PDB file of C-alpha atoms in Angstrom:
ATOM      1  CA  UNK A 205      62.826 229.207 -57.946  1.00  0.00           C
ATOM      2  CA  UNK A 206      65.741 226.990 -57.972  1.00  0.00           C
ATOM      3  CA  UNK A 207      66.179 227.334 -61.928  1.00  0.00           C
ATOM      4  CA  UNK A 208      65.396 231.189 -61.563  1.00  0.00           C
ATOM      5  CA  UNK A 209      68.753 231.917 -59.161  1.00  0.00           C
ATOM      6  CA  UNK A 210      71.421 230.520 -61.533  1.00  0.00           C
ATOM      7  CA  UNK A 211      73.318 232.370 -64.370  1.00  0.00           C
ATOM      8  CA  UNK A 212      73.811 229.179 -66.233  1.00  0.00           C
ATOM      9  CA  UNK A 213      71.792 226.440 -68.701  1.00  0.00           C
ATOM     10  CA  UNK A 214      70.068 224.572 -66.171  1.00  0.00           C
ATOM     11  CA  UNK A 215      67.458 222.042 -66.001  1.00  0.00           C
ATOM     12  CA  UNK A 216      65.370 219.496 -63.277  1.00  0.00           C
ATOM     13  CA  UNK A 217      65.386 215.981 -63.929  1.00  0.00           C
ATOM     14  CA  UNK A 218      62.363 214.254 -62.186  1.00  0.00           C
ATOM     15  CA  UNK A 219      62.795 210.780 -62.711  1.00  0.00           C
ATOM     16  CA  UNK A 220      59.280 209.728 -60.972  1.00  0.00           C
ATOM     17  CA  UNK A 221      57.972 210.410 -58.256  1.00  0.00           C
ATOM     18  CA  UNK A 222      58.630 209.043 -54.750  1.00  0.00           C
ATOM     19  CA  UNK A 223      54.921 208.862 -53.467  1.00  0.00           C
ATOM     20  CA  UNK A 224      53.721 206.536 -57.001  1.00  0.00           C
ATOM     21  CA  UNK A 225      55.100 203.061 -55.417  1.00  0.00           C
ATOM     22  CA  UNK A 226      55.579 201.980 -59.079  1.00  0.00           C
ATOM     23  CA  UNK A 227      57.694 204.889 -59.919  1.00  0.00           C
ATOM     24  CA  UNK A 228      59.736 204.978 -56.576  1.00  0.00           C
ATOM     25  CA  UNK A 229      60.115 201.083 -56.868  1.00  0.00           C
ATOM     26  CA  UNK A 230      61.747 202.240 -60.582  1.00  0.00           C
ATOM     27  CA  UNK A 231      64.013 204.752 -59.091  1.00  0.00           C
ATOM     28  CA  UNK A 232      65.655 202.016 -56.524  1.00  0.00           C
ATOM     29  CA  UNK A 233      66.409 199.895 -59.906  1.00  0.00           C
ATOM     30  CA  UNK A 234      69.810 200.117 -61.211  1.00  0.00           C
ATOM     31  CA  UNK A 235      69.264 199.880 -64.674  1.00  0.00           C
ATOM     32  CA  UNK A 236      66.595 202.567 -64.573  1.00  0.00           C
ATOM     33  CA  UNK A 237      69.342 204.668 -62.903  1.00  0.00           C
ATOM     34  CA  UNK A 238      71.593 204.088 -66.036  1.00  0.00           C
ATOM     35  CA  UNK A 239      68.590 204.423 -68.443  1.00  0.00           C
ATOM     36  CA  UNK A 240      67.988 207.889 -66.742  1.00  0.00           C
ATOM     37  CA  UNK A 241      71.551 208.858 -66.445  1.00  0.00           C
ATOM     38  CA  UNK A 242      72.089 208.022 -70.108  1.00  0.00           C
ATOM     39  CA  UNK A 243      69.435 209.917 -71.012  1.00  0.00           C
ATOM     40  CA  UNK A 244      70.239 213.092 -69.294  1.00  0.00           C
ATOM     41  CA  UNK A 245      73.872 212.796 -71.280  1.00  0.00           C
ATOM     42  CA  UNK A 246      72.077 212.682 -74.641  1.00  0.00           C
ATOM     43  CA  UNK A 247      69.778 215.680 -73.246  1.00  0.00           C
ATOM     44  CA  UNK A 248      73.165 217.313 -72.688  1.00  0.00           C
ATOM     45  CA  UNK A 249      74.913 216.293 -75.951  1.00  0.00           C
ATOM     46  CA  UNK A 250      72.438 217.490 -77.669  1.00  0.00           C
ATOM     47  CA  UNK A 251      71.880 220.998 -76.345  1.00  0.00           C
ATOM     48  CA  UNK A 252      75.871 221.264 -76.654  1.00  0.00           C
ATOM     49  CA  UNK A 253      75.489 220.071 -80.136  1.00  0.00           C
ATOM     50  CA  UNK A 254      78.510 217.471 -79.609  1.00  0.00           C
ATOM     51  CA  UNK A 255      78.120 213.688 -79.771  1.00  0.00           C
ATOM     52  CA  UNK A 256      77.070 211.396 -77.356  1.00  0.00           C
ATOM     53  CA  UNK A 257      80.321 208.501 -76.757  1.00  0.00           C
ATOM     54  CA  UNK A 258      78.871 205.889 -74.658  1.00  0.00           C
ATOM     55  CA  UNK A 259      80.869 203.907 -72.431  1.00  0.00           C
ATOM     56  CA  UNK A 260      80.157 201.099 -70.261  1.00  0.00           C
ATOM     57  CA  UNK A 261      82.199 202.431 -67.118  1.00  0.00           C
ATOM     58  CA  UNK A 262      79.698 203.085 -64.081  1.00  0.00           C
ATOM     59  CA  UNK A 263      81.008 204.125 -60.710  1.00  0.00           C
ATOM     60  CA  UNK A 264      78.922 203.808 -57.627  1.00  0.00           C
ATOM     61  CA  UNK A 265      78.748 206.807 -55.214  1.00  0.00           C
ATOM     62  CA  UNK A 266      77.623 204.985 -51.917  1.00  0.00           C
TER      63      UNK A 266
END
């Protein structure tokens, strides 16, 4: 449904799952955040077809 509604390139990222303790005990980890986060910007890179700059700049939300 929710990628059905938008007239744009879209896409789901499911880093794990909350109920898999393992996988929810990943998601809480910082540097799994920025291994996931970095990895969505490649995804994005790369369907734009521009390059991927990496920086070392990280902001926290909360």
């Amino acid at each position: 449904y929710l990628l059905r509604t938008v007239n744009c390139p879209s896409v789901i990222v499911e880093a794990g799952f909350l109920t898999n303790f393992r996988e929810a005990k990943l998601m809480m980890d910082p540097d799994f955040q920025k291994e996931i986060g970095e990895a969505c910007c490649h995804a994005v890179c790369d369907f734009l077809k521009v390059p991927y700059k990496k920086t070392t700049i990280f902001v926290t939300l909360y």
